[in-house]
Amino acid sequence: MSVSFQTIDVFTHTRFLGNPLAIIILHHSDLDSDSNRLSQSLTQQQKQLLAREFNLSETVFIHTTQGNYDDPNEPFLIDIFTTTEELPFAGHPTIGAGWFLAQQWKTRTGFTLSTKAGEILVKKLPGKRSNEDVKFVRLRVPIDFKTHPPYHSPNLSTLKSKLHQSQLEPDDYVNGVDGAEPVASIVKGMSFVLIQLQNELGLAKFQPLHAITDAQLRISDDHLGDWKGFSSLYVFVVLPQVTNSHSSIFDGFEDPATGSAASTLCGWLAVQKGIGKWRFEVIQGVEIGRESRIGVFVDVDENSVVSKIELVGGAVKVLDGRIDI
């Protein structure tokens, strides 16, 4: 058995920038009548092995049938895997899967992706010329957004200390080395510690945490409660506002481009700003040579609750082929 694949760079239109993503296309003849989900041609273990083989931050599996190609109301099921686990949602694989599918039709303006976190409507944003390929897609992120109490642990202080960040001083952190940091979840099972630095110089000096184990990065289950699961750090700087009062630029450090982390950060920042519709641009991955640009739109309702988050991004094809199973 062999399956087709494609690799793309997401949140950029320049090859070898942005965040690489592997896409594996699984074709099916029909639906599973018992569960109304698509019959699986790969086991969970096989999917995990393929994700490990590509060795990218995420690999996405897109399940296709003649039905969802012909009927715009029939969703495309997608599965998202890191090298070690399946995720309910992640931004750059979802934008990448949406961009990939958007290239398949010239006339369809949108379609739906079905993820473990919920269904996501994807809209194509056309290029300036009528014959131009789709440059961007915009999608509504499935959210169960929650802001948790600030988090502090000995592990977190150690990660911010000179032991791991030899070029940073305590004053480079907005909340200091031993201070508690904000925590927010985009959905249950995906949470981020949001570490703000004072300026871009500090962000440039922040060192990758390659030697850190997942256990050291993970927020304690007691702190997250029902939202426990995958967790990580997102380090950022707020840059001066541009163009108008509803637009800010941020620079994050966590990966070349992480839509879920950017959505979480912008949701948290929007709550700090208050009721309204807020637009953000996240610039990420600059220091590791993979500049990425992520658009995030956040609505905060009259109860100061995040009611909607949308991501905007593009991609560029890098490689395609087939892989034997």
PDB file of C-alpha atoms in Angstrom, residues 108-292:
ATOM      1  CA  ARG A 108     -15.889  26.824  -4.709  1.00  0.00           C
ATOM      2  CA  THR A 109     -15.552  29.632  -2.176  1.00  0.00           C
ATOM      3  CA  GLY A 110     -15.459  27.524   0.969  1.00  0.00           C
ATOM      4  CA  PHE A 111     -15.682  24.110   2.591  1.00  0.00           C
ATOM      5  CA  THR A 112     -15.592  22.510   6.036  1.00  0.00           C
ATOM      6  CA  LEU A 113     -12.834  20.647   7.870  1.00  0.00           C
ATOM      7  CA  SER A 114     -13.817  18.207  10.613  1.00  0.00           C
ATOM      8  CA  THR A 115     -11.271  18.021  13.459  1.00  0.00           C
ATOM      9  CA  LYS A 116     -11.318  16.347  16.841  1.00  0.00           C
ATOM     10  CA  ALA A 117     -11.999  19.816  18.314  1.00  0.00           C
ATOM     11  CA  GLY A 118     -14.972  20.490  16.028  1.00  0.00           C
ATOM     12  CA  GLU A 119     -15.910  21.536  12.507  1.00  0.00           C
ATOM     13  CA  ILE A 120     -14.119  24.457  10.887  1.00  0.00           C
ATOM     14  CA  LEU A 121     -15.458  26.536   8.003  1.00  0.00           C
ATOM     15  CA  VAL A 122     -12.675  27.511   5.610  1.00  0.00           C
ATOM     16  CA  LYS A 123     -13.103  30.491   3.277  1.00  0.00           C
ATOM     17  CA  LYS A 124     -10.890  31.199   0.288  1.00  0.00           C
ATOM     18  CA  LEU A 125      -9.495  34.693  -0.024  1.00  0.00           C
ATOM     19  CA  PRO A 126      -8.906  35.241  -3.738  1.00  0.00           C
ATOM     20  CA  GLY A 127      -5.805  36.776  -5.214  1.00  0.00           C
ATOM     21  CA  LYS A 128      -5.843  40.129  -6.972  1.00  0.00           C
ATOM     22  CA  ARG A 129      -6.085  38.542 -10.418  1.00  0.00           C
ATOM     23  CA  SER A 130      -8.958  36.297 -11.480  1.00  0.00           C
ATOM     24  CA  ASN A 131      -6.639  33.532 -12.693  1.00  0.00           C
ATOM     25  CA  GLU A 132      -4.407  33.649  -9.621  1.00  0.00           C
ATOM     26  CA  ASP A 133      -4.174  30.649  -7.301  1.00  0.00           C
ATOM     27  CA  VAL A 134      -5.685  31.054  -3.841  1.00  0.00           C
ATOM     28  CA  LYS A 135      -3.139  32.933  -1.738  1.00  0.00           C
ATOM     29  CA  PHE A 136      -4.856  32.932   1.653  1.00  0.00           C
ATOM     30  CA  VAL A 137      -7.520  31.071   3.543  1.00  0.00           C
ATOM     31  CA  ARG A 138      -9.466  32.292   6.544  1.00  0.00           C
ATOM     32  CA  LEU A 139     -10.934  29.891   9.072  1.00  0.00           C
ATOM     33  CA  ARG A 140     -12.882  30.091  12.279  1.00  0.00           C
ATOM     34  CA  VAL A 141     -10.962  28.353  15.031  1.00  0.00           C
ATOM     35  CA  PRO A 142     -12.968  25.899  17.176  1.00  0.00           C
ATOM     36  CA  ILE A 143     -12.588  27.292  20.660  1.00  0.00           C
ATOM     37  CA  ASP A 144     -13.404  26.489  24.235  1.00  0.00           C
ATOM     38  CA  PHE A 145     -11.326  29.448  25.321  1.00  0.00           C
ATOM     39  CA  LYS A 146     -10.366  29.794  28.949  1.00  0.00           C
ATOM     40  CA  THR A 147      -7.992  32.043  30.858  1.00  0.00           C
ATOM     41  CA  HIS A 148      -6.527  30.250  33.862  1.00  0.00           C
ATOM     42  CA  PRO A 149      -4.937  31.728  36.992  1.00  0.00           C
ATOM     43  CA  PRO A 150      -1.298  32.778  36.483  1.00  0.00           C
ATOM     44  CA  TYR A 151       1.076  29.843  36.716  1.00  0.00           C
ATOM     45  CA  HIS A 152       4.276  29.412  38.681  1.00  0.00           C
ATOM     46  CA  SER A 153       6.376  26.325  39.304  1.00  0.00           C
ATOM     47  CA  PRO A 154      10.019  25.546  40.092  1.00  0.00           C
ATOM     48  CA  ASN A 155      10.376  24.105  36.569  1.00  0.00           C
ATOM     49  CA  LEU A 156       9.140  27.339  34.991  1.00  0.00           C
ATOM     50  CA  SER A 157      11.549  29.458  37.037  1.00  0.00           C
ATOM     51  CA  THR A 158      14.391  27.135  36.048  1.00  0.00           C
ATOM     52  CA  LEU A 159      13.469  27.404  32.360  1.00  0.00           C
ATOM     53  CA  LYS A 160      13.648  31.216  32.607  1.00  0.00           C
ATOM     54  CA  SER A 161      16.845  31.222  34.688  1.00  0.00           C
ATOM     55  CA  LYS A 162      20.465  31.628  33.638  1.00  0.00           C
ATOM     56  CA  LEU A 163      20.749  27.839  33.537  1.00  0.00           C
ATOM     57  CA  HIS A 164      18.765  27.779  30.271  1.00  0.00           C
ATOM     58  CA  GLN A 165      18.708  31.465  29.279  1.00  0.00           C
ATOM     59  CA  SER A 166      22.270  32.587  29.856  1.00  0.00           C
ATOM     60  CA  GLN A 167      21.876  35.741  27.744  1.00  0.00           C
ATOM     61  CA  LEU A 168      18.809  37.056  29.568  1.00  0.00           C
ATOM     62  CA  GLU A 169      18.572  39.036  32.796  1.00  0.00           C
ATOM     63  CA  PRO A 170      15.652  38.947  35.261  1.00  0.00           C
ATOM     64  CA  ASP A 171      14.588  42.405  34.066  1.00  0.00           C
ATOM     65  CA  ASP A 172      14.165  41.088  30.510  1.00  0.00           C
ATOM     66  CA  TYR A 173      11.002  39.273  31.650  1.00  0.00           C
ATOM     67  CA  VAL A 174       7.905  41.408  32.215  1.00  0.00           C
ATOM     68  CA  ASN A 175       7.035  39.205  35.218  1.00  0.00           C
ATOM     69  CA  GLY A 176      10.597  38.398  36.272  1.00  0.00           C
ATOM     70  CA  VAL A 177      12.271  34.993  36.505  1.00  0.00           C
ATOM     71  CA  ASP A 178      10.250  33.853  39.523  1.00  0.00           C
ATOM     72  CA  GLY A 179       6.998  35.601  38.658  1.00  0.00           C
ATOM     73  CA  ALA A 180       3.807  33.770  37.702  1.00  0.00           C
ATOM     74  CA  GLU A 181       2.921  33.839  33.999  1.00  0.00           C
ATOM     75  CA  PRO A 182      -0.486  33.989  32.247  1.00  0.00           C
ATOM     76  CA  VAL A 183      -1.984  30.704  31.044  1.00  0.00           C
ATOM     77  CA  ALA A 184      -4.754  30.297  28.470  1.00  0.00           C
ATOM     78  CA  SER A 185      -6.330  27.404  26.592  1.00  0.00           C
ATOM     79  CA  ILE A 186      -7.672  27.601  23.045  1.00  0.00           C
ATOM     80  CA  VAL A 187      -9.598  24.325  23.515  1.00  0.00           C
ATOM     81  CA  LYS A 188      -9.634  21.666  26.180  1.00  0.00           C
ATOM     82  CA  GLY A 189      -6.397  19.734  25.866  1.00  0.00           C
ATOM     83  CA  MET A 190      -4.294  22.568  24.355  1.00  0.00           C
ATOM     84  CA  SER A 191      -2.869  25.242  26.656  1.00  0.00           C
ATOM     85  CA  PHE A 192       0.043  27.693  26.671  1.00  0.00           C
ATOM     86  CA  VAL A 193       2.090  29.563  29.240  1.00  0.00           C
ATOM     87  CA  LEU A 194       2.451  33.075  27.790  1.00  0.00           C
ATOM     88  CA  ILE A 195       5.844  34.562  28.681  1.00  0.00           C
ATOM     89  CA  GLN A 196       6.206  38.231  27.778  1.00  0.00           C
ATOM     90  CA  LEU A 197       9.629  39.797  27.295  1.00  0.00           C
ATOM     91  CA  GLN A 198      10.337  43.511  27.434  1.00  0.00           C
ATOM     92  CA  ASN A 199      11.662  44.000  23.897  1.00  0.00           C
ATOM     93  CA  GLU A 200      12.806  42.396  20.649  1.00  0.00           C
ATOM     94  CA  LEU A 201      16.432  42.293  21.790  1.00  0.00           C
ATOM     95  CA  GLY A 202      15.439  39.969  24.612  1.00  0.00           C
ATOM     96  CA  LEU A 203      13.437  37.816  22.222  1.00  0.00           C
ATOM     97  CA  ALA A 204      16.441  37.551  19.906  1.00  0.00           C
ATOM     98  CA  LYS A 205      18.517  36.297  22.852  1.00  0.00           C
ATOM     99  CA  PHE A 206      15.977  33.698  23.972  1.00  0.00           C
ATOM    100  CA  GLN A 207      17.498  30.263  23.450  1.00  0.00           C
ATOM    101  CA  PRO A 208      15.609  27.208  22.111  1.00  0.00           C
ATOM    102  CA  LEU A 209      14.755  24.704  24.806  1.00  0.00           C
ATOM    103  CA  HIS A 210      15.994  21.652  22.913  1.00  0.00           C
ATOM    104  CA  ALA A 211      17.311  19.903  26.012  1.00  0.00           C
ATOM    105  CA  ILE A 212      14.029  20.271  27.893  1.00  0.00           C
ATOM    106  CA  THR A 213      11.710  17.310  28.331  1.00  0.00           C
ATOM    107  CA  ASP A 214       7.967  17.474  27.698  1.00  0.00           C
ATOM    108  CA  ALA A 215       7.425  16.926  31.410  1.00  0.00           C
ATOM    109  CA  GLN A 216       9.403  20.082  32.242  1.00  0.00           C
ATOM    110  CA  LEU A 217       7.367  22.126  29.749  1.00  0.00           C
ATOM    111  CA  ARG A 218       3.996  20.691  30.752  1.00  0.00           C
ATOM    112  CA  ILE A 219       1.665  22.689  32.981  1.00  0.00           C
ATOM    113  CA  SER A 220       0.499  20.651  35.951  1.00  0.00           C
ATOM    114  CA  ASP A 221      -2.824  18.859  35.516  1.00  0.00           C
ATOM    115  CA  ASP A 222      -3.994  20.297  38.838  1.00  0.00           C
ATOM    116  CA  HIS A 223      -3.624  23.817  37.454  1.00  0.00           C
ATOM    117  CA  LEU A 224      -5.524  23.100  34.233  1.00  0.00           C
ATOM    118  CA  GLY A 225      -8.261  20.833  35.593  1.00  0.00           C
ATOM    119  CA  ASP A 226     -10.602  19.773  32.760  1.00  0.00           C
ATOM    120  CA  TRP A 227      -8.390  21.599  30.252  1.00  0.00           C
ATOM    121  CA  LYS A 228      -5.365  19.364  30.961  1.00  0.00           C
ATOM    122  CA  GLY A 229      -3.486  17.829  28.040  1.00  0.00           C
ATOM    123  CA  PHE A 230      -0.898  19.238  25.638  1.00  0.00           C
ATOM    124  CA  SER A 231       0.796  22.370  26.956  1.00  0.00           C
ATOM    125  CA  SER A 232       3.811  24.426  26.003  1.00  0.00           C
ATOM    126  CA  LEU A 233       5.435  27.860  26.279  1.00  0.00           C
ATOM    127  CA  TYR A 234       4.884  30.815  23.981  1.00  0.00           C
ATOM    128  CA  VAL A 235       7.374  33.649  24.360  1.00  0.00           C
ATOM    129  CA  PHE A 236       6.382  36.995  22.875  1.00  0.00           C
ATOM    130  CA  VAL A 237       6.962  40.736  22.659  1.00  0.00           C
ATOM    131  CA  VAL A 238       4.296  43.350  21.980  1.00  0.00           C
ATOM    132  CA  LEU A 239       5.539  45.802  19.364  1.00  0.00           C
ATOM    133  CA  PRO A 240       4.187  49.330  18.790  1.00  0.00           C
ATOM    134  CA  GLN A 241       0.723  49.530  17.294  1.00  0.00           C
ATOM    135  CA  VAL A 242       0.460  50.119  13.568  1.00  0.00           C
ATOM    136  CA  THR A 243      -2.111  51.393  11.051  1.00  0.00           C
ATOM    137  CA  ASN A 244      -4.956  51.855  13.553  1.00  0.00           C
ATOM    138  CA  SER A 245      -5.988  51.244  17.140  1.00  0.00           C
ATOM    139  CA  HIS A 246      -7.281  47.763  16.347  1.00  0.00           C
ATOM    140  CA  SER A 247      -4.030  46.385  14.953  1.00  0.00           C
ATOM    141  CA  SER A 248      -0.885  45.306  16.758  1.00  0.00           C
ATOM    142  CA  ILE A 249       2.161  43.251  15.821  1.00  0.00           C
ATOM    143  CA  PHE A 250       3.630  40.538  18.026  1.00  0.00           C
ATOM    144  CA  ASP A 251       6.678  38.383  17.679  1.00  0.00           C
ATOM    145  CA  GLY A 252       6.589  34.938  19.236  1.00  0.00           C
ATOM    146  CA  PHE A 253       9.036  32.158  19.902  1.00  0.00           C
ATOM    147  CA  GLU A 254       7.788  28.572  20.062  1.00  0.00           C
ATOM    148  CA  ASP A 255       8.154  27.141  16.539  1.00  0.00           C
ATOM    149  CA  PRO A 256       8.445  28.697  13.050  1.00  0.00           C
ATOM    150  CA  ALA A 257       4.691  29.434  13.168  1.00  0.00           C
ATOM    151  CA  THR A 258       2.074  28.134  15.535  1.00  0.00           C
ATOM    152  CA  GLY A 259      -1.503  29.093  14.733  1.00  0.00           C
ATOM    153  CA  SER A 260      -2.939  27.557  17.897  1.00  0.00           C
ATOM    154  CA  ALA A 261      -0.434  29.371  20.129  1.00  0.00           C
ATOM    155  CA  ALA A 262      -0.926  32.643  18.219  1.00  0.00           C
ATOM    156  CA  SER A 263      -4.703  32.272  18.537  1.00  0.00           C
ATOM    157  CA  THR A 264      -4.354  31.611  22.268  1.00  0.00           C
ATOM    158  CA  LEU A 265      -2.076  34.606  22.781  1.00  0.00           C
ATOM    159  CA  CYS A 266      -4.289  36.952  20.762  1.00  0.00           C
ATOM    160  CA  GLY A 267      -7.398  35.700  22.560  1.00  0.00           C
ATOM    161  CA  TRP A 268      -5.754  36.471  25.890  1.00  0.00           C
ATOM    162  CA  LEU A 269      -4.547  39.895  24.692  1.00  0.00           C
ATOM    163  CA  ALA A 270      -7.994  40.729  23.307  1.00  0.00           C
ATOM    164  CA  VAL A 271      -9.553  40.031  26.715  1.00  0.00           C
ATOM    165  CA  GLN A 272      -7.058  42.484  28.233  1.00  0.00           C
ATOM    166  CA  LYS A 273      -8.123  45.079  25.654  1.00  0.00           C
ATOM    167  CA  GLY A 274     -11.814  44.596  26.405  1.00  0.00           C
ATOM    168  CA  ILE A 275     -15.073  44.310  24.498  1.00  0.00           C
ATOM    169  CA  GLY A 276     -14.775  44.654  20.735  1.00  0.00           C
ATOM    170  CA  LYS A 277     -13.410  43.177  17.524  1.00  0.00           C
ATOM    171  CA  TRP A 278      -9.626  43.032  17.473  1.00  0.00           C
ATOM    172  CA  ARG A 279      -7.194  42.360  14.651  1.00  0.00           C
ATOM    173  CA  PHE A 280      -3.619  41.200  15.212  1.00  0.00           C
ATOM    174  CA  GLU A 281      -0.617  40.307  13.094  1.00  0.00           C
ATOM    175  CA  VAL A 282       1.854  37.836  14.558  1.00  0.00           C
ATOM    176  CA  ILE A 283       5.383  37.750  13.140  1.00  0.00           C
ATOM    177  CA  GLN A 284       7.161  34.597  14.227  1.00  0.00           C
ATOM    178  CA  GLY A 285      10.208  32.476  13.453  1.00  0.00           C
ATOM    179  CA  VAL A 286      12.466  35.385  12.475  1.00  0.00           C
ATOM    180  CA  GLU A 287      15.367  34.390  14.708  1.00  0.00           C
ATOM    181  CA  ILE A 288      15.448  30.837  13.335  1.00  0.00           C
ATOM    182  CA  GLY A 289      15.370  31.978   9.711  1.00  0.00           C
ATOM    183  CA  ARG A 290      11.754  30.978   8.947  1.00  0.00           C
ATOM    184  CA  GLU A 291       9.803  34.237   9.111  1.00  0.00           C
ATOM    185  CA  SER A 292       6.066  33.619   9.259  1.00  0.00           C
TER     186      SER A 292
END
